MMTF fields as JSON, N, C-alpha, C and O atoms, coordinates in Angstrom:
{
  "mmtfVersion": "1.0.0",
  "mmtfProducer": "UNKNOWN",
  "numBonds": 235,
  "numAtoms": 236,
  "numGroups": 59,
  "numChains": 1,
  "numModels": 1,
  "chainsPerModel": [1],
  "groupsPerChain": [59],
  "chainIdList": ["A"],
  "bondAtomList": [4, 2, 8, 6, 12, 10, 16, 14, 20, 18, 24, 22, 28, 26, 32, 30, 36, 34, 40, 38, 44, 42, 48, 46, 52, 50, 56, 54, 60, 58, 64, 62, 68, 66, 72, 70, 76, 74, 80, 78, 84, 82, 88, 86, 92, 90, 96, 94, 100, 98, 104, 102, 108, 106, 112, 110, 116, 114, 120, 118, 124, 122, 128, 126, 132, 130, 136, 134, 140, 138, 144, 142, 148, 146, 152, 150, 156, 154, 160, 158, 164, 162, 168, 166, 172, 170, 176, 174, 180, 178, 184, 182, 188, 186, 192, 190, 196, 194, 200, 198, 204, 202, 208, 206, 212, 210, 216, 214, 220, 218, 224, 222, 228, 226, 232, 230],
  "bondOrderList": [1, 1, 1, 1, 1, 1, 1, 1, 1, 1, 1, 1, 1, 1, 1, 1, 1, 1, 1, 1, 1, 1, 1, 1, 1, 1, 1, 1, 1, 1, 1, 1, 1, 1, 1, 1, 1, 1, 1, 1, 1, 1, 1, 1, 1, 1, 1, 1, 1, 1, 1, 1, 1, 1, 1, 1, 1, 1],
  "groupList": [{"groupName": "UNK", "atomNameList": ["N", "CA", "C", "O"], "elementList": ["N", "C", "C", "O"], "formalChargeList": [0, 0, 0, 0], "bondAtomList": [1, 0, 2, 1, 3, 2], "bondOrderList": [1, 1, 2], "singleLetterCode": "X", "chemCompType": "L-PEPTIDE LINKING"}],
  "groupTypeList": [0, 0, 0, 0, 0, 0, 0, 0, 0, 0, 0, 0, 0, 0, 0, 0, 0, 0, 0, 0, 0, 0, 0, 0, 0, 0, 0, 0, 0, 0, 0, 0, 0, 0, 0, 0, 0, 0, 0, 0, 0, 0, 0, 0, 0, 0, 0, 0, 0, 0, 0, 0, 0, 0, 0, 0, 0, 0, 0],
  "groupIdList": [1, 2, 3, 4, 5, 6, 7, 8, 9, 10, 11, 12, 13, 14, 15, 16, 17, 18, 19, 20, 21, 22, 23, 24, 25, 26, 27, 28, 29, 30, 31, 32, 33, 34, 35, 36, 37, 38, 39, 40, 41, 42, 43, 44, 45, 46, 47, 48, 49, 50, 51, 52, 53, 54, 55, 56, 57, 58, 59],
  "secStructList": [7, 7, 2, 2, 2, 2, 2, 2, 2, 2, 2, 2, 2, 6, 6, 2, 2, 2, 2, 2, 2, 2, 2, 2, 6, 6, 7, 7, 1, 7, 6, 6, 1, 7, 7, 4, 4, 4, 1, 7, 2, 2, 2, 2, 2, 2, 2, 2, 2, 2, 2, 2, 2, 2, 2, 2, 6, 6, 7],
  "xCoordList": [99.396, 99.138, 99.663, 100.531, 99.19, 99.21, 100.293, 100.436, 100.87, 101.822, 101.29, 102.093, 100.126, 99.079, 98.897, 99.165, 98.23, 97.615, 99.262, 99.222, 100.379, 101.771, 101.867, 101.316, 101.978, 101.991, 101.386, 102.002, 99.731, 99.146, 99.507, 99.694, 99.673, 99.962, 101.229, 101.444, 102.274, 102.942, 102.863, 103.193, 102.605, 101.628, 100.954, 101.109, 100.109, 99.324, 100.201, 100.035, 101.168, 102.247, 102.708, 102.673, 103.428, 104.205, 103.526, 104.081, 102.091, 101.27, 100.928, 100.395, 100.936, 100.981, 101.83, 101.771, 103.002, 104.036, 104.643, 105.452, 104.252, 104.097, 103.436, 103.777, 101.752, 101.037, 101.552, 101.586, 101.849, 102.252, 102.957, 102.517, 104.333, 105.264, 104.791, 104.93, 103.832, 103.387, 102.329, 102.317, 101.806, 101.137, 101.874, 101.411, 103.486, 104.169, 104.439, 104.682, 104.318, 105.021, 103.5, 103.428, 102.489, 101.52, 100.511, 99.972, 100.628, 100.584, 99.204, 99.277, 98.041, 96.747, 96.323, 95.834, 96.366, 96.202, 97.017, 98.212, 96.418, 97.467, 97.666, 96.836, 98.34, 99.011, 97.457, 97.089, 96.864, 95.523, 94.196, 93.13, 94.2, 93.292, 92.849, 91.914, 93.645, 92.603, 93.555, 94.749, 92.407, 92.849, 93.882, 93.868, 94.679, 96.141, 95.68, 96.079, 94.591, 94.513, 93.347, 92.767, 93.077, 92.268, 93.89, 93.617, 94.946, 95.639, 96.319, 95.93, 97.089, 97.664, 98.857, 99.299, 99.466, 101.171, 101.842, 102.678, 101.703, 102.75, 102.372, 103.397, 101.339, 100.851, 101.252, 101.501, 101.292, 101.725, 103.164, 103.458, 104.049, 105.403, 105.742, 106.333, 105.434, 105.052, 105.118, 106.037, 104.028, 103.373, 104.687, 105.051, 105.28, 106.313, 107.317, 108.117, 107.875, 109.312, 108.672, 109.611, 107.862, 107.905, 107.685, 107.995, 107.342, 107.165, 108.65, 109.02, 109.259, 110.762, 111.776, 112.685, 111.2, 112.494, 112.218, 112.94, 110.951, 110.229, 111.127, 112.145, 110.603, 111.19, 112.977, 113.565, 113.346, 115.021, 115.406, 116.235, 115.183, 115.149, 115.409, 116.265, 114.006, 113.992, 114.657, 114.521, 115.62, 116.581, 117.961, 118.896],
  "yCoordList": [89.53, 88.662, 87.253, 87.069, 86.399, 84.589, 84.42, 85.212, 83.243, 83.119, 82.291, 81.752, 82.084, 81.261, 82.324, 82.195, 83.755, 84.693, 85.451, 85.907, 85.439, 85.77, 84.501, 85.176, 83.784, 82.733, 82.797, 82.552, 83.227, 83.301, 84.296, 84.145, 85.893, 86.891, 86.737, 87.776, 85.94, 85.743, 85.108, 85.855, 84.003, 83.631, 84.15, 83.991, 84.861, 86.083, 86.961, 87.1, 87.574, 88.367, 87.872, 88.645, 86.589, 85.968, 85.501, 85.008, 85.576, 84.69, 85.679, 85.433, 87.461, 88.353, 88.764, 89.527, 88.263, 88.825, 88.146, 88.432, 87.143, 85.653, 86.419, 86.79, 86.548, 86.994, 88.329, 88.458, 89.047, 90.48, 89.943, 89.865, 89.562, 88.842, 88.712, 89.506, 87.3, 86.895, 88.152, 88.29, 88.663, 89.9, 90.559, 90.782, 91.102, 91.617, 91.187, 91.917, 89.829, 88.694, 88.361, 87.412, 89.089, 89.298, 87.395, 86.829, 87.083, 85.547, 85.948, 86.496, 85.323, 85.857, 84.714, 84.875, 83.403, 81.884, 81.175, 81.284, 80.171, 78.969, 78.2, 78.571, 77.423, 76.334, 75.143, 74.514, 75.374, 74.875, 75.723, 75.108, 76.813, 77.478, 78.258, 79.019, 77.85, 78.516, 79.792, 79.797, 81.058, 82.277, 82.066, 81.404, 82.923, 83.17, 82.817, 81.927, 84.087, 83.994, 82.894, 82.959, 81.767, 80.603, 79.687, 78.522, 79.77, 78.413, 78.458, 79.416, 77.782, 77.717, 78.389, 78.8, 78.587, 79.219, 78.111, 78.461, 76.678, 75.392, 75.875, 76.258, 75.924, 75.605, 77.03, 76.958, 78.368, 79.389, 79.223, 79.183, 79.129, 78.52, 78.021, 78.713, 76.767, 75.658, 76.801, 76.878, 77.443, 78.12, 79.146, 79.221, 79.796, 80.839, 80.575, 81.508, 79.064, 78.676, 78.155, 78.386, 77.743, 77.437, 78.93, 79.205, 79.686, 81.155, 81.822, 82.418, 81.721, 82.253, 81.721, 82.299, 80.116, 79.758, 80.544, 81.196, 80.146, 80.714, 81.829, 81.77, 83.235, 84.109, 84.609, 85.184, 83.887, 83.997, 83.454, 84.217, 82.702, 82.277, 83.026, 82.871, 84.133, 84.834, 86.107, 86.967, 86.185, 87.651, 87.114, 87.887],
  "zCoordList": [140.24, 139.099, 139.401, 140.255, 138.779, 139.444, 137.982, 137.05, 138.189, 137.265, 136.283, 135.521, 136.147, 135.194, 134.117, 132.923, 134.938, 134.457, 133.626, 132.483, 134.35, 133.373, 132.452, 131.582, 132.088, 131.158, 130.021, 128.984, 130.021, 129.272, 128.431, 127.224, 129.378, 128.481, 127.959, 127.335, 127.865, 127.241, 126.405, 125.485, 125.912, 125.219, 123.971, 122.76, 124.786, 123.417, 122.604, 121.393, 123.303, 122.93, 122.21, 121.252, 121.783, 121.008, 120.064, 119.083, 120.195, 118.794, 118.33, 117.248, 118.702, 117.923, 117.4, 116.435, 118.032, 116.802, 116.097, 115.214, 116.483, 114.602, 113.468, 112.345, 114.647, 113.572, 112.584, 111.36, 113.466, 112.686, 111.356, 110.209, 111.953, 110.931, 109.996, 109.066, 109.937, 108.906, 108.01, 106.787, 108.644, 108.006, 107.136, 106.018, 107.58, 107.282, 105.698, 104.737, 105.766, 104.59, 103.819, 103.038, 104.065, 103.424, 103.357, 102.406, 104.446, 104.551, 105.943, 107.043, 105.134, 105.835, 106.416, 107.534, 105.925, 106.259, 106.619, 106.345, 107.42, 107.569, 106.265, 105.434, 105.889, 105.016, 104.614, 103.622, 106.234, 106.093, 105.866, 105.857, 105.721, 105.0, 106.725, 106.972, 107.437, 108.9, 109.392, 109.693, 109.353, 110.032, 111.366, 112.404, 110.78, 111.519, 113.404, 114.155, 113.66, 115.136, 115.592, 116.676, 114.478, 115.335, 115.226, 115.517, 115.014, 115.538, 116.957, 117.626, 117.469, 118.613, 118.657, 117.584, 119.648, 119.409, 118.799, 117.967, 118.995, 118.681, 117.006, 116.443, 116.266, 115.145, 114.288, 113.085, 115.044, 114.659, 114.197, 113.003, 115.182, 115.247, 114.119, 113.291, 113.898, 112.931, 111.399, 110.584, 111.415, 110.361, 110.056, 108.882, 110.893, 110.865, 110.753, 110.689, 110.66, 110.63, 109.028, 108.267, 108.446, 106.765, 106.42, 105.261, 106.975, 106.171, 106.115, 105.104, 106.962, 107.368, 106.279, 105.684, 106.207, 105.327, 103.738, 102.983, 103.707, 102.139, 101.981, 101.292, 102.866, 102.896, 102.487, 101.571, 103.972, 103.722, 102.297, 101.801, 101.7, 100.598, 99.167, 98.296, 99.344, 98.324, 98.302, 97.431, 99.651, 99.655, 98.784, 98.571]
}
């Protein structure tokens, strides 16, 4: 495996388990109305650190 081809799948891995997360937290959209798996990892991120605080918040 080329370390392009490891990069990527790391990558995917981590924008699925944003996504999950946010699934978890019942959060189906972005903030901008766009499905979870059309944004980027930066924009996921983004999306999961305002969902996190929301969250921690309400415990």
């Amino acid at each position: 495996m080329r370390i392009g081809d490891i990069l990527n799948q790391v990558i995917i891995n981590r924008k699925e388990q944003l996504i999950q997360q946010m699934l978890k937290w019942e959060s189906y959209k972005s903030t901008d109305d766009r499905q979870l798996y059309e944004l980027t990892l930066s924009e996921l991120e983004h999306e999961y650190q305002k969902m996190y605080k929301d969250h921690s918040n309400i415990r």
